[in-house]
Structures are given as structure tokens and as C-alpha cells.
Amino acid sequence: MLELTEKVIDETRQGEAFAPSAIEAVGAKRHFYIESYGCQMNFSDSEIVASILAEDGFGATRNFEEADLILLNTCSIREKAEQTVRKRLTEFRKLKQSRPGMLVGVLGCMAERLKSKFLEEEKLVDLVVGPDAYRTLPQLISEADGGQKAVNVLLSREETYADIAPVRLNSNGITAFVSIMRGCNNMCSFCVVPFTRGRERSRDNVSIVNECRSLFEGGYREVTLLGQNVDSYYYTADGAEPVNFAQLLEQVALVSPLLRVRFATSHPKDITDDVLHTMAKYENICKYIHLPLQSGSTRVLQLMNRTYTREWYQAKVDRIKEIMPDCALSSDVIAGFCTETEEEHRETLSMMEHAKYEMSYMFFYSERPGTLAQRRYKDDIPEDVKKRRLTEIVNLQNRLSLESNRKDLGKTYKVLIESTSRRSESDWMGRNSQNKVIVFAKNGQDLKPGDYVNVTVQECTKATLLGSIV
């Protein structure tokens, strides 16, 4: 998760270049370079793409100027994300002029929606590949090598890539993403995901558990189970009992008590008491839930097609705290959705106060072409009003985050060491079960990433806890 900052938090991360150590470029005839934007699912998908390209003889490079194939794994959640990708593609088009034979491709959520613009109108790319078509990359690359415009954006009702072992990209060797399902059946009116990633389908539980076990045996100590809506996970096979998300969580937790388990993202309507009780039962299932609110107004939630009311969401928060008093919550919040009034904006602020989120991803509404909201409603809130409301939301979250961290002063937490702190070689960085970043001095002790250690919190900022080893 991203850390809370003074400015607006943007889930669409800056393009992150990958050079997987498991498929070094040495000896490879052709090299690929990949940048990923957006949510954790996109970063997980890039690991699948890297595996497919490695099987096809490609090696990875961190330097796009020496790449034979440049891929951008894209996000459509906000207009800003698309603008960033388009600017990057323009830069790569200039590079192509000095690199005959180099290919540029777009993957992911922008692929289906903007394929004709990218290929024909703007001539920015050579291949366009949707999230369910990555297996066809070798064939599409061959077509592009021959001068054809290569496209496959077909959505699938079956594809889960369950049999492909992802190549861990730029990994710290301690934490890893594991995709458990793809697509989404919720038709939130502001969201493009059902149109870019297709219908919901769950990956078989045996392959998920085997992947988690393999990661643990390879030294990883934390997995994050990923899906657009993990709580609706449901896998059934002929002659076998169906497996729901609570059961899958338990199966992964039983791989080893030393393997931490996280998950993202939950839809409030689907998270069950069974899931909450399973989380409470196992110490290695982290006490942290990302529970998107979007709006604190029942009327606006109905326009968003979120299928719950303000009162229902509040009761769900209370239930989580009842079963797990130590559970941390984070959220997504949208400011200035169509027709939102000042009173409804204040309802969002009051719900944030009630839930006391440890952190949030916060945006002002950005109309996305093709969504239900774009077809049904007028984007009628002036941008200056959206920005002012967003600033109030961000300021409140900053205060809530600081208040939450101050309550941790003097407490001792079990921390999984992830890496050396980016700010000081003499400090470790890790996280507790509640997903809070804790920085603490190494003090010459014989520790390494992947070790668990007890840390007492002594100071804090709104984003980070500072402590010392017990």
C-alpha cells in the first residue's frame, strides 16, 4: 500500500520499471522492458507477462534504451493515469526512430478502450494486448515483427493464469502478490473494471495454496491475495466441495504460521462473519482490511450502484471492530461525485470519523468514458469544488492517521523486517499486522529481511511508526 502523504494520494503509481533477476538478460537474443501503472493487480499481471516472455526467450533489462520490446501495463481508473501513459508512449515513439525493429506495446486496462487510437490514429504502438490475452504475446510479437498491427483484447470467462508461475519482479524476496481471481461482477457506476477486465472468475484453490507454499519455501514470509473483490471468491470443481474465501484464507494460513497473509480488496457487501472469524482465529492472518467507502451518503452510494447504505456500511465497520478490536481499516473515498451536495460531502467526513481509517486512497471524481455514470449522469460538480472537498477529506485523513499512530506509542508489535530503511542504512523497515510501517535501528543485531522481531513504538509521524527492538 502507498503511504499517506501531505498531498492527494494517487493509487496510480508512477510507472515502475521491472528487471526480474530470475530472467537475466545475459545470453538472451532479445530483451524486454516493462513499466506498470495502477493497482496491485497490474503489478501482479506484469509478473505473469514476464514469465511468458521468459519462456519465449526474452531477457529482461532495466534500460529501456537497449530493449527490443517495451511494454506499458496500463490503468484506466483515472484520466491522469491515461495522460501519463500517453506521454510515455510519445517518448518511446521518438526512441523508435533511432531503433529500427524495436516494438512498443500496451497491456492492461487501456488496451481495449483505446486500441484504435493507439494503433491507427496516433500510431503510438505496435501491439495492444488485453488482460486476458497475455498467453498470445509470443504470437502477437511475431505478427508485429512482420509489420502487422497486432491486437488481442478479447475477454475470457475462464482465464486465470493458474498454471503460470509468475516471475517476481524487483522483489524484496520477502513479500509477494498472489492473484486468486480476475474480473468483477459489480457494476459500480464510476468504474471501468468490469469493461476492461471482464466477468468475475476464481482461480482453483489448490494452485493458489501451492503457489503460496512455494513462495514460503523460497524464503518469502508474506503473501497478499489479490482480486477486484476477494470476498466473492468461490471456486468449485466437478466432484469437489466448493471453496469460499474464508476457507481459502484458512488453507493459506495453514501453509506455515511464519507466513503472513494479507488480502485486497474487499467489497463491503461481501465480507462475511466467517472471514472475520477466520482472521481472528489465525495470528498470521494480518488484522487489516481495505474496505472502500467511496461516499458516506446513501443517496450518492445508490447513484454509484454500491448496493449498500450508509447505515449498512457503518454496521459492517462496527462488526469488524467487535470481532477484531485490533483490526486496522483503510478505505477509498471519492469527492465530488455527480450531484453530490455539501451536506452529502459532510456525511462522508462523518463516516470517516466513525470508521477512523488508518489511511485512505482519496480522489476527486474523474468521469471515465463508457461507464454507467458517464452514460447516466452529468458530471456537474465544478472542479474547484471537487478539489476543495478533496482537500478537506485529505486533511481529515491526515489527522485520523496521526491520531491512530499516537495511540500506538508505547505498544510493542511483532514486525516482519522487509528491508533496510530508504532513509538510513542503519535502520530496518518493516510492517506490523495492521499494515503500519515501522522503522527501527539495527543496533548491530544479527537480523535480516524475513525475520520477525518485537518492536516498541516510541515516536510517530502520520505515516510511520518509529521504535526500537525489545
CSV table of C-alpha atoms in Angstrom, one decimal:
chain,number,residue,atom,x,y,z
A,1,MET,CA,0.0,0.0,0.0
A,2,LEU,CA,1.0,3.6,-0.5
A,3,GLU,CA,2.0,5.7,2.5
A,4,LEU,CA,-0.2,8.7,3.3
A,5,THR,CA,1.4,12.0,2.3
A,6,GLU,CA,0.6,15.7,2.6
A,7,LYS,CA,-0.7,15.8,-0.9
A,8,VAL,CA,-3.5,13.8,-2.5
A,9,ILE,CA,-2.8,10.1,-2.6
A,10,ASP,CA,-2.9,8.7,-6.1
A,11,GLU,CA,-3.4,5.0,-6.5
A,12,THR,CA,-2.0,5.2,-10.0
A,13,ARG,CA,1.7,4.9,-9.2
A,14,GLN,CA,4.4,6.4,-11.3
A,15,GLY,CA,5.5,3.9,-13.9
A,16,GLU,CA,7.6,1.3,-12.3
A,17,ALA,CA,10.3,-0.4,-14.4
A,18,PHE,CA,11.0,-4.1,-13.9
A,19,ALA,CA,14.1,-6.1,-14.4
A,20,PRO,CA,13.4,-9.6,-12.8
A,21,SER,CA,16.5,-11.1,-11.5
A,22,ALA,CA,15.2,-14.6,-12.2
A,23,ILE,CA,15.4,-14.0,-16.0
A,24,GLU,CA,18.6,-12.0,-16.5
A,25,ALA,CA,19.2,-10.6,-20.0
A,26,VAL,CA,22.6,-12.3,-20.3
A,27,GLY,CA,22.7,-14.5,-23.3
A,28,ALA,CA,19.2,-13.6,-24.4
A,29,LYS,CA,18.8,-12.7,-28.1
A,30,ARG,CA,16.1,-10.1,-27.4
A,31,HIS,CA,15.4,-8.0,-24.3
A,32,PHE,CA,12.2,-6.6,-22.9
A,33,TYR,CA,11.5,-3.7,-20.6
A,34,ILE,CA,8.1,-3.3,-18.8
A,35,GLU,CA,6.6,-0.4,-16.8
A,36,SER,CA,3.4,-0.9,-14.7
A,37,TYR,CA,0.9,1.6,-13.6
A,38,GLY,CA,-2.1,1.5,-11.3
A,39,CYS,CA,-3.3,-1.1,-8.9
A,40,GLN,CA,-1.6,-4.1,-7.4
A,41,MET,CA,-3.4,-6.4,-9.9
A,42,ASN,CA,-1.5,-4.7,-12.7
A,43,PHE,CA,1.8,-5.3,-11.0
A,44,SER,CA,0.9,-8.9,-10.5
A,45,ASP,CA,-0.1,-9.2,-14.1
A,46,SER,CA,3.3,-7.9,-15.2
A,47,GLU,CA,4.9,-10.8,-13.3
A,48,ILE,CA,2.8,-13.2,-15.4
A,49,VAL,CA,3.8,-11.4,-18.6
A,50,ALA,CA,7.5,-11.6,-17.6
A,51,SER,CA,7.1,-15.4,-17.2
A,52,ILE,CA,5.5,-15.8,-20.6
A,53,LEU,CA,8.2,-13.7,-22.3
A,54,ALA,CA,11.0,-15.6,-20.5
A,55,GLU,CA,9.6,-18.9,-21.9
A,56,ASP,CA,9.7,-17.2,-25.4
A,57,GLY,CA,13.4,-16.5,-25.0
A,58,PHE,CA,13.3,-12.9,-23.9
A,59,GLY,CA,15.6,-11.5,-21.2
A,60,ALA,CA,14.9,-8.5,-19.0
A,61,THR,CA,16.6,-5.1,-19.0
A,62,ARG,CA,16.3,-2.1,-16.7
A,63,ASN,CA,17.4,0.2,-19.5
A,64,PHE,CA,14.6,0.9,-22.0
A,65,GLU,CA,17.1,2.3,-24.5
A,66,GLU,CA,18.5,-1.2,-25.0
A,67,ALA,CA,15.2,-3.0,-25.1
A,68,ASP,CA,13.9,-4.7,-28.2
A,69,LEU,CA,10.4,-4.8,-26.7
A,70,ILE,CA,8.9,-2.0,-24.5
A,71,LEU,CA,5.6,-2.8,-22.7
A,72,LEU,CA,3.4,-0.5,-20.6
A,73,ASN,CA,0.9,-2.2,-18.4
A,74,THR,CA,-1.7,0.4,-18.1
A,75,CYS,CA,-4.5,1.7,-15.8
A,76,SER,CA,-7.8,3.4,-16.8
A,77,ILE,CA,-9.1,4.2,-13.3
A,78,ARG,CA,-8.4,7.9,-13.7
A,79,GLU,CA,-7.9,10.4,-16.5
A,80,LYS,CA,-4.5,11.3,-15.1
A,81,ALA,CA,-3.3,7.7,-15.5
A,82,GLU,CA,-4.1,7.7,-19.1
A,83,GLN,CA,-2.4,11.1,-19.7
A,84,THR,CA,0.7,9.7,-18.1
A,85,VAL,CA,0.8,6.6,-20.3
A,86,ARG,CA,0.1,8.6,-23.4
A,87,LYS,CA,3.0,11.0,-22.6
A,88,ARG,CA,5.3,8.0,-22.0
A,89,LEU,CA,4.3,6.4,-25.3
A,90,THR,CA,5.1,9.6,-27.1
A,91,GLU,CA,8.6,9.5,-25.6
A,92,PHE,CA,9.1,5.9,-26.7
A,93,ARG,CA,7.9,6.7,-30.3
A,94,LYS,CA,10.8,9.1,-30.6
A,95,LEU,CA,13.2,6.4,-29.4
A,96,LYS,CA,11.8,4.0,-32.1
A,97,GLN,CA,13.0,6.4,-34.8
A,98,SER,CA,16.6,5.6,-33.8
A,99,ARG,CA,16.0,1.9,-33.0
A,100,PRO,CA,14.7,0.1,-36.1
A,101,GLY,CA,12.9,-3.2,-35.2
A,102,MET,CA,12.1,-2.1,-31.7
A,103,LEU,CA,8.5,-2.8,-30.7
A,104,VAL,CA,6.3,-0.9,-28.3
A,105,GLY,CA,3.1,-2.4,-26.8
A,106,VAL,CA,0.3,-1.5,-24.4
A,107,LEU,CA,-1.1,-4.1,-22.0
A,108,GLY,CA,-3.9,-4.0,-19.5
A,109,CYS,CA,-6.9,-1.8,-18.9
A,110,MET,CA,-6.3,0.9,-21.5
A,111,ALA,CA,-5.8,-1.7,-24.3
A,112,GLU,CA,-9.4,-2.5,-25.2
A,113,ARG,CA,-10.7,1.0,-24.8
A,114,LEU,CA,-8.1,2.9,-26.8
A,115,LYS,CA,-6.8,0.2,-29.2
A,116,SER,CA,-7.8,2.0,-32.4
A,117,LYS,CA,-6.4,5.4,-31.2
A,118,PHE,CA,-3.1,3.9,-30.2
A,119,LEU,CA,-2.7,1.8,-33.4
A,120,GLU,CA,-4.2,3.8,-36.1
A,121,GLU,CA,-4.9,7.4,-35.2
A,122,GLU,CA,-1.8,8.2,-33.2
A,123,LYS,CA,0.5,5.3,-34.3
A,124,LEU,CA,2.0,5.1,-30.9
A,125,VAL,CA,2.3,1.3,-30.5
A,126,ASP,CA,2.8,-1.9,-32.5
A,127,LEU,CA,0.8,-4.3,-30.3
A,128,VAL,CA,-2.2,-4.0,-27.9
A,129,VAL,CA,-2.9,-6.8,-25.5
A,130,GLY,CA,-5.8,-7.0,-23.0
A,131,PRO,CA,-5.6,-8.6,-19.5
A,132,ASP,CA,-6.9,-11.9,-20.6
A,133,ALA,CA,-4.7,-12.3,-23.7
A,134,TYR,CA,-1.2,-12.4,-22.3
A,135,ARG,CA,-0.7,-16.1,-23.4
A,136,THR,CA,-0.8,-14.9,-27.0
A,137,LEU,CA,2.1,-12.4,-26.6
A,138,PRO,CA,4.6,-14.6,-28.5
A,139,GLN,CA,2.3,-14.9,-31.5
A,140,LEU,CA,1.5,-11.1,-31.4
A,141,ILE,CA,5.1,-10.2,-31.2
A,142,SER,CA,5.8,-12.3,-34.2
A,143,GLU,CA,3.0,-10.6,-36.1
A,144,ALA,CA,4.3,-7.1,-35.1
A,145,ASP,CA,7.8,-8.2,-36.2
A,146,GLY,CA,6.3,-8.8,-39.6
A,147,GLY,CA,4.9,-5.3,-39.8
A,148,GLN,CA,1.3,-6.1,-38.8
A,149,LYS,CA,-0.5,-4.2,-36.1
A,150,ALA,CA,-1.0,-7.0,-33.5
A,151,VAL,CA,-4.2,-6.9,-31.3
A,152,ASN,CA,-5.9,-9.2,-28.9
A,153,VAL,CA,-8.2,-7.6,-26.4
A,154,LEU,CA,-10.7,-10.5,-26.1
A,155,LEU,CA,-12.1,-11.0,-22.6
A,156,SER,CA,-12.4,-14.5,-21.2
A,157,ARG,CA,-14.8,-16.2,-18.8
A,158,GLU,CA,-12.2,-18.9,-17.8
A,159,GLU,CA,-8.6,-17.4,-17.9
A,160,THR,CA,-6.9,-17.2,-14.5
A,161,TYR,CA,-3.3,-18.0,-15.5
A,162,ALA,CA,-3.4,-20.6,-12.7
A,163,ASP,CA,-0.7,-22.7,-14.4
A,164,ILE,CA,1.8,-19.9,-15.0
A,165,ALA,CA,4.5,-19.4,-12.3
A,166,PRO,CA,4.9,-15.6,-12.0
A,167,VAL,CA,8.4,-14.2,-12.2
A,168,ARG,CA,8.8,-12.0,-9.1
A,169,LEU,CA,9.7,-8.5,-10.4
A,170,ASN,CA,12.0,-6.2,-8.4
A,171,SER,CA,11.1,-8.3,-5.4
A,172,ASN,CA,12.5,-7.8,-2.0
A,173,GLY,CA,12.3,-11.6,-1.6
A,174,ILE,CA,10.0,-11.3,1.4
A,175,THR,CA,6.6,-10.1,0.2
A,176,ALA,CA,4.7,-11.3,-2.9
A,177,PHE,CA,1.3,-10.8,-4.6
A,178,VAL,CA,-0.8,-13.9,-5.4
A,179,SER,CA,-3.7,-13.4,-7.7
A,180,ILE,CA,-6.7,-15.5,-6.6
A,181,MET,CA,-9.4,-14.3,-9.1
A,182,ARG,CA,-9.9,-12.0,-12.1
A,183,GLY,CA,-12.6,-9.6,-13.3
A,184,CYS,CA,-15.5,-8.1,-11.4
A,185,ASN,CA,-19.3,-8.6,-11.4
A,186,ASN,CA,-20.1,-5.4,-9.5
A,187,MET,CA,-21.2,-2.7,-11.8
A,188,CYS,CA,-20.2,0.4,-9.8
A,189,SER,CA,-21.3,3.3,-12.0
A,190,PHE,CA,-18.0,5.1,-11.8
A,191,CYS,CA,-15.7,2.1,-12.5
A,192,VAL,CA,-14.3,0.8,-15.8
A,193,VAL,CA,-13.0,-2.6,-14.4
A,194,PRO,CA,-16.0,-4.8,-15.5
A,195,PHE,CA,-15.4,-3.5,-19.0
A,196,THR,CA,-11.7,-3.8,-19.1
A,197,ARG,CA,-11.2,-7.0,-17.1
A,198,GLY,CA,-14.4,-8.9,-17.7
A,199,ARG,CA,-16.6,-11.1,-15.6
A,200,GLU,CA,-15.5,-12.5,-12.3
A,201,ARG,CA,-13.9,-15.9,-12.1
A,202,SER,CA,-12.0,-17.6,-9.4
A,203,ARG,CA,-8.7,-19.5,-9.6
A,204,ASP,CA,-8.6,-23.0,-8.2
A,205,ASN,CA,-7.6,-23.1,-4.6
A,206,VAL,CA,-5.1,-25.9,-4.9
A,207,SER,CA,-2.9,-23.9,-7.3
A,208,ILE,CA,-3.2,-20.8,-5.0
A,209,VAL,CA,-2.1,-22.8,-1.9
A,210,ASN,CA,0.7,-24.5,-3.9
A,211,GLU,CA,2.0,-21.1,-5.1
A,212,CYS,CA,1.9,-19.7,-1.5
A,213,ARG,CA,3.8,-22.8,-0.2
A,214,SER,CA,6.4,-22.5,-3.0
A,215,LEU,CA,6.9,-18.8,-2.1
A,216,PHE,CA,7.3,-19.7,1.6
A,217,GLU,CA,9.8,-22.5,0.8
A,218,GLY,CA,11.7,-19.9,-1.3
A,219,GLY,CA,12.1,-17.6,1.6
A,220,TYR,CA,9.1,-15.3,1.3
A,221,ARG,CA,7.3,-14.5,4.5
A,222,GLU,CA,4.2,-12.6,3.4
A,223,VAL,CA,1.7,-13.1,0.6
A,224,THR,CA,-1.1,-10.7,-0.4
A,225,LEU,CA,-4.1,-12.5,-2.0
A,226,LEU,CA,-5.4,-10.2,-4.8
A,227,GLY,CA,-8.7,-9.8,-6.5
A,228,GLN,CA,-11.0,-7.0,-7.5
A,229,ASN,CA,-13.4,-8.3,-4.8
A,230,VAL,CA,-11.7,-11.1,-2.9
A,231,ASP,CA,-14.7,-11.8,-0.6
A,232,SER,CA,-16.7,-13.1,-3.5
A,233,TYR,CA,-14.0,-15.7,-4.2
A,234,TYR,CA,-15.8,-19.0,-4.9
A,235,TYR,CA,-14.2,-22.0,-6.6
A,236,THR,CA,-15.9,-25.2,-7.5
A,237,ALA,CA,-14.8,-28.2,-9.5
A,238,ASP,CA,-16.5,-31.4,-10.5
A,239,GLY,CA,-17.0,-33.7,-7.6
A,240,ALA,CA,-15.4,-31.4,-5.1
A,241,GLU,CA,-16.8,-29.3,-2.4
A,242,PRO,CA,-16.9,-25.6,-3.3
A,243,VAL,CA,-14.3,-23.3,-1.6
A,244,ASN,CA,-15.2,-19.8,-0.4
A,245,PHE,CA,-12.9,-17.0,0.6
A,246,ALA,CA,-12.9,-17.8,4.4
A,247,GLN,CA,-11.9,-21.4,3.6
A,248,LEU,CA,-9.2,-20.3,1.2
A,249,LEU,CA,-7.8,-17.9,3.8
A,250,GLU,CA,-7.6,-20.7,6.3
A,251,GLN,CA,-5.9,-23.0,3.8
A,252,VAL,CA,-3.2,-20.4,3.0
A,253,ALA,CA,-2.7,-19.6,6.7
A,254,LEU,CA,-2.1,-23.2,7.4
A,255,VAL,CA,0.9,-23.3,5.0
A,256,SER,CA,3.0,-22.1,7.9
A,257,PRO,CA,2.5,-19.9,11.0
A,258,LEU,CA,5.6,-18.0,9.8
A,259,LEU,CA,3.8,-17.0,6.5
A,260,ARG,CA,1.8,-13.8,6.9
A,261,VAL,CA,-1.4,-13.5,4.9
A,262,ARG,CA,-2.9,-10.3,3.6
A,263,PHE,CA,-5.7,-9.6,1.1
A,264,ALA,CA,-7.1,-6.9,-1.1
A,265,THR,CA,-9.7,-5.7,-1.9
A,266,SER,CA,-12.9,-6.3,0.0
A,267,HIS,CA,-16.3,-5.1,-1.1
A,268,PRO,CA,-18.4,-4.2,2.0
A,269,LYS,CA,-21.4,-6.1,0.8
A,270,ASP,CA,-19.5,-9.4,0.6
A,271,ILE,CA,-17.2,-9.6,3.5
A,272,THR,CA,-18.7,-12.2,5.9
A,273,ASP,CA,-18.5,-13.1,9.6
A,274,ASP,CA,-16.8,-16.3,8.5
A,275,VAL,CA,-14.0,-14.3,7.0
A,276,LEU,CA,-13.8,-12.1,10.1
A,277,HIS,CA,-13.7,-15.1,12.5
A,278,THR,CA,-11.1,-16.8,10.4
A,279,MET,CA,-8.9,-13.7,10.6
A,280,ALA,CA,-9.4,-13.6,14.3
A,281,LYS,CA,-8.5,-17.3,14.7
A,282,TYR,CA,-5.1,-17.2,13.0
A,283,GLU,CA,-2.4,-15.0,14.3
A,284,ASN,CA,-0.6,-15.0,10.9
A,285,ILE,CA,-3.7,-13.5,9.0
A,286,CYS,CA,-3.0,-9.8,9.3
A,287,LYS,CA,-5.5,-7.7,11.1
A,288,TYR,CA,-6.0,-5.2,8.4
A,289,ILE,CA,-8.9,-4.8,5.9
A,290,HIS,CA,-9.2,-2.4,3.0
A,291,LEU,CA,-12.9,-1.6,3.0
A,292,PRO,CA,-13.7,1.0,0.3
A,293,LEU,CA,-16.4,3.5,1.4
A,294,GLN,CA,-16.5,5.8,-1.7
A,295,SER,CA,-19.2,8.0,-0.2
A,296,GLY,CA,-20.8,8.4,3.2
A,297,SER,CA,-24.2,9.4,1.6
A,298,THR,CA,-26.8,6.7,1.0
A,299,ARG,CA,-28.2,8.7,-2.0
A,300,VAL,CA,-24.8,9.0,-3.6
A,301,LEU,CA,-24.0,5.4,-2.9
A,302,GLN,CA,-27.2,4.4,-4.8
A,303,LEU,CA,-26.1,6.6,-7.7
A,304,MET,CA,-22.7,4.8,-7.6
A,305,ASN,CA,-24.5,1.4,-7.5
A,306,ARG,CA,-22.6,0.3,-4.4
A,307,THR,CA,-25.5,-1.8,-3.2
A,308,TYR,CA,-25.2,-0.7,0.5
A,309,THR,CA,-26.4,2.2,2.6
A,310,ARG,CA,-24.6,4.4,4.9
A,311,GLU,CA,-26.1,2.6,7.9
A,312,TRP,CA,-25.2,-0.8,6.5
A,313,TYR,CA,-21.6,0.2,6.0
A,314,GLN,CA,-21.4,1.7,9.5
A,315,ALA,CA,-22.8,-1.6,10.9
A,316,LYS,CA,-20.1,-3.6,9.0
A,317,VAL,CA,-17.4,-1.4,10.5
A,318,ASP,CA,-18.8,-1.9,13.9
A,319,ARG,CA,-19.0,-5.7,13.4
A,320,ILE,CA,-15.3,-5.8,12.3
A,321,LYS,CA,-14.3,-4.0,15.4
A,322,GLU,CA,-16.5,-6.2,17.6
A,323,ILE,CA,-14.8,-9.4,16.3
A,324,MET,CA,-11.3,-7.9,16.0
A,325,PRO,CA,-10.8,-4.8,18.2
A,326,ASP,CA,-7.2,-4.6,16.9
A,327,CYS,CA,-8.1,-4.6,13.2
A,328,ALA,CA,-7.0,-1.6,11.2
A,329,LEU,CA,-9.1,-0.2,8.3
A,330,SER,CA,-8.3,1.7,5.2
A,331,SER,CA,-10.6,3.0,2.5
A,332,ASP,CA,-11.2,4.6,-0.9
A,333,VAL,CA,-13.0,7.9,-1.0
A,334,ILE,CA,-14.3,9.9,-3.9
A,335,ALA,CA,-15.0,13.6,-3.6
A,336,GLY,CA,-17.5,15.4,-5.9
A,337,PHE,CA,-19.4,12.6,-7.5
A,338,CYS,CA,-22.3,13.6,-9.7
A,339,THR,CA,-24.9,15.8,-7.9
A,340,GLU,CA,-23.1,15.5,-4.5
A,341,THR,CA,-24.3,18.2,-2.1
A,342,GLU,CA,-22.3,19.9,0.6
A,343,GLU,CA,-24.4,18.0,3.2
A,344,GLU,CA,-23.6,14.7,1.5
A,345,HIS,CA,-19.9,15.6,1.5
A,346,ARG,CA,-20.1,16.2,5.2
A,347,GLU,CA,-21.7,12.8,5.6
A,348,THR,CA,-18.6,11.3,4.0
A,349,LEU,CA,-16.4,13.2,6.5
A,350,SER,CA,-18.5,12.0,9.4
A,351,MET,CA,-18.3,8.4,8.3
A,352,MET,CA,-14.5,8.7,8.1
A,353,GLU,CA,-14.6,10.0,11.7
A,354,HIS,CA,-16.7,6.9,12.7
A,355,ALA,CA,-14.5,4.4,10.9
A,356,LYS,CA,-11.3,6.0,12.0
A,357,TYR,CA,-9.4,4.8,9.0
A,358,GLU,CA,-5.6,4.3,9.4
A,359,MET,CA,-5.2,5.5,5.8
A,360,SER,CA,-7.2,6.1,2.6
A,361,TYR,CA,-6.8,6.4,-1.1
A,362,MET,CA,-8.6,9.7,-1.9
A,363,PHE,CA,-9.6,11.2,-5.3
A,364,PHE,CA,-11.9,13.7,-6.8
A,365,TYR,CA,-14.4,12.2,-9.3
A,366,SER,CA,-13.0,11.7,-12.8
A,367,GLU,CA,-15.5,10.7,-15.4
A,368,ARG,CA,-14.5,7.6,-17.3
A,369,PRO,CA,-15.8,7.0,-20.8
A,370,GLY,CA,-18.1,4.0,-21.2
A,371,THR,CA,-19.1,3.8,-17.5
A,372,LEU,CA,-22.6,3.8,-16.3
A,373,ALA,CA,-22.1,7.2,-14.6
A,374,GLN,CA,-20.8,8.7,-17.9
A,375,ARG,CA,-23.9,7.5,-19.7
A,376,ARG,CA,-26.5,8.3,-17.0
A,377,TYR,CA,-25.3,11.3,-15.0
A,378,LYS,CA,-23.9,14.7,-15.7
A,379,ASP,CA,-20.5,15.4,-14.2
A,380,ASP,CA,-21.9,18.6,-12.7
A,381,ILE,CA,-19.6,19.5,-9.7
A,382,PRO,CA,-17.1,22.2,-10.6
A,383,GLU,CA,-13.5,21.2,-10.4
A,384,ASP,CA,-12.7,23.8,-7.8
A,385,VAL,CA,-15.4,22.4,-5.6
A,386,LYS,CA,-14.1,18.9,-6.1
A,387,LYS,CA,-10.6,19.9,-5.2
A,388,ARG,CA,-11.8,21.8,-2.1
A,389,ARG,CA,-13.8,18.9,-0.9
A,390,LEU,CA,-10.9,16.5,-1.6
A,391,THR,CA,-8.6,18.8,0.4
A,392,GLU,CA,-11.0,18.5,3.4
A,393,ILE,CA,-11.0,14.7,3.1
A,394,VAL,CA,-7.2,14.6,2.9
A,395,ASN,CA,-6.8,16.9,5.9
A,396,LEU,CA,-9.2,14.8,7.9
A,397,GLN,CA,-7.4,11.6,7.0
A,398,ASN,CA,-4.1,13.1,7.9
A,399,ARG,CA,-5.5,13.9,11.3
A,400,LEU,CA,-7.0,10.4,11.7
A,401,SER,CA,-3.8,8.7,10.7
A,402,LEU,CA,-1.8,10.8,13.2
A,403,GLU,CA,-4.3,10.1,16.0
A,404,SER,CA,-4.1,6.4,15.2
A,405,ASN,CA,-0.3,6.3,15.3
A,406,ARG,CA,-0.2,8.3,18.5
A,407,LYS,CA,-2.3,5.6,20.2
A,408,ASP,CA,0.4,3.1,19.3
A,409,LEU,CA,3.1,4.9,21.3
A,410,GLY,CA,4.4,2.6,24.0
A,411,LYS,CA,2.9,-0.5,22.4
A,412,THR,CA,5.0,-3.4,21.2
A,413,TYR,CA,4.3,-5.1,17.9
A,414,LYS,CA,5.6,-8.1,16.0
A,415,VAL,CA,7.2,-6.7,12.9
A,416,LEU,CA,8.3,-8.5,9.8
A,417,ILE,CA,11.5,-7.0,8.5
A,418,GLU,CA,11.2,-6.2,4.8
A,419,SER,CA,14.3,-4.2,4.0
A,420,THR,CA,16.8,-1.5,5.1
A,421,SER,CA,15.1,1.8,5.5
A,422,ARG,CA,15.3,4.0,2.4
A,423,ARG,CA,16.3,7.0,4.6
A,424,SER,CA,19.1,5.3,6.6
A,425,GLU,CA,21.3,2.3,6.2
A,426,SER,CA,21.4,2.0,10.0
A,427,ASP,CA,17.7,1.3,10.2
A,428,TRP,CA,15.3,-1.5,9.3
A,429,MET,CA,11.9,-1.1,7.8
A,430,GLY,CA,9.0,-3.5,8.4
A,431,ARG,CA,5.3,-3.6,9.0
A,432,ASN,CA,3.1,-4.9,11.8
A,433,SER,CA,-0.1,-6.9,11.4
A,434,GLN,CA,-2.1,-3.7,11.0
A,435,ASN,CA,-0.1,-2.8,7.9
A,436,LYS,CA,1.7,0.1,9.6
A,437,VAL,CA,5.2,0.9,8.6
A,438,ILE,CA,7.7,0.8,11.5
A,439,VAL,CA,11.3,2.0,11.3
A,440,PHE,CA,13.8,1.0,13.9
A,441,ALA,CA,17.5,0.9,14.5
A,442,LYS,CA,19.6,-2.1,13.5
A,443,ASN,CA,21.9,-1.7,16.5
A,444,GLY,CA,24.3,-4.3,15.2
A,445,GLN,CA,22.0,-7.2,15.9
A,446,ASP,CA,22.2,-10.3,13.8
A,447,LEU,CA,18.9,-9.8,11.8
A,448,LYS,CA,17.9,-9.9,8.2
A,449,PRO,CA,14.9,-9.3,6.0
A,450,GLY,CA,12.3,-12.0,6.6
A,451,ASP,CA,13.0,-12.2,10.3
A,452,TYR,CA,10.3,-11.3,12.8
A,453,VAL,CA,11.2,-9.0,15.7
A,454,ASN,CA,9.3,-7.3,18.5
A,455,VAL,CA,9.5,-3.5,18.3
A,456,THR,CA,8.3,-1.0,20.9
A,457,VAL,CA,6.9,2.2,19.3
A,458,GLN,CA,8.5,5.4,20.7
A,459,GLU,CA,7.7,8.1,18.2
A,460,CYS,CA,5.5,8.6,15.2
A,461,THR,CA,4.5,10.7,12.2
A,462,LYS,CA,1.2,10.4,10.5
A,463,ALA,CA,2.7,7.9,8.0
A,464,THR,CA,5.3,6.0,10.0
A,465,LEU,CA,5.9,4.5,13.5
A,466,LEU,CA,9.4,4.8,14.9
A,467,GLY,CA,10.6,2.4,17.6
A,468,SER,CA,13.3,0.1,18.9
A,469,ILE,CA,13.8,-3.6,19.2
A,470,VAL,CA,12.7,-5.1,22.5
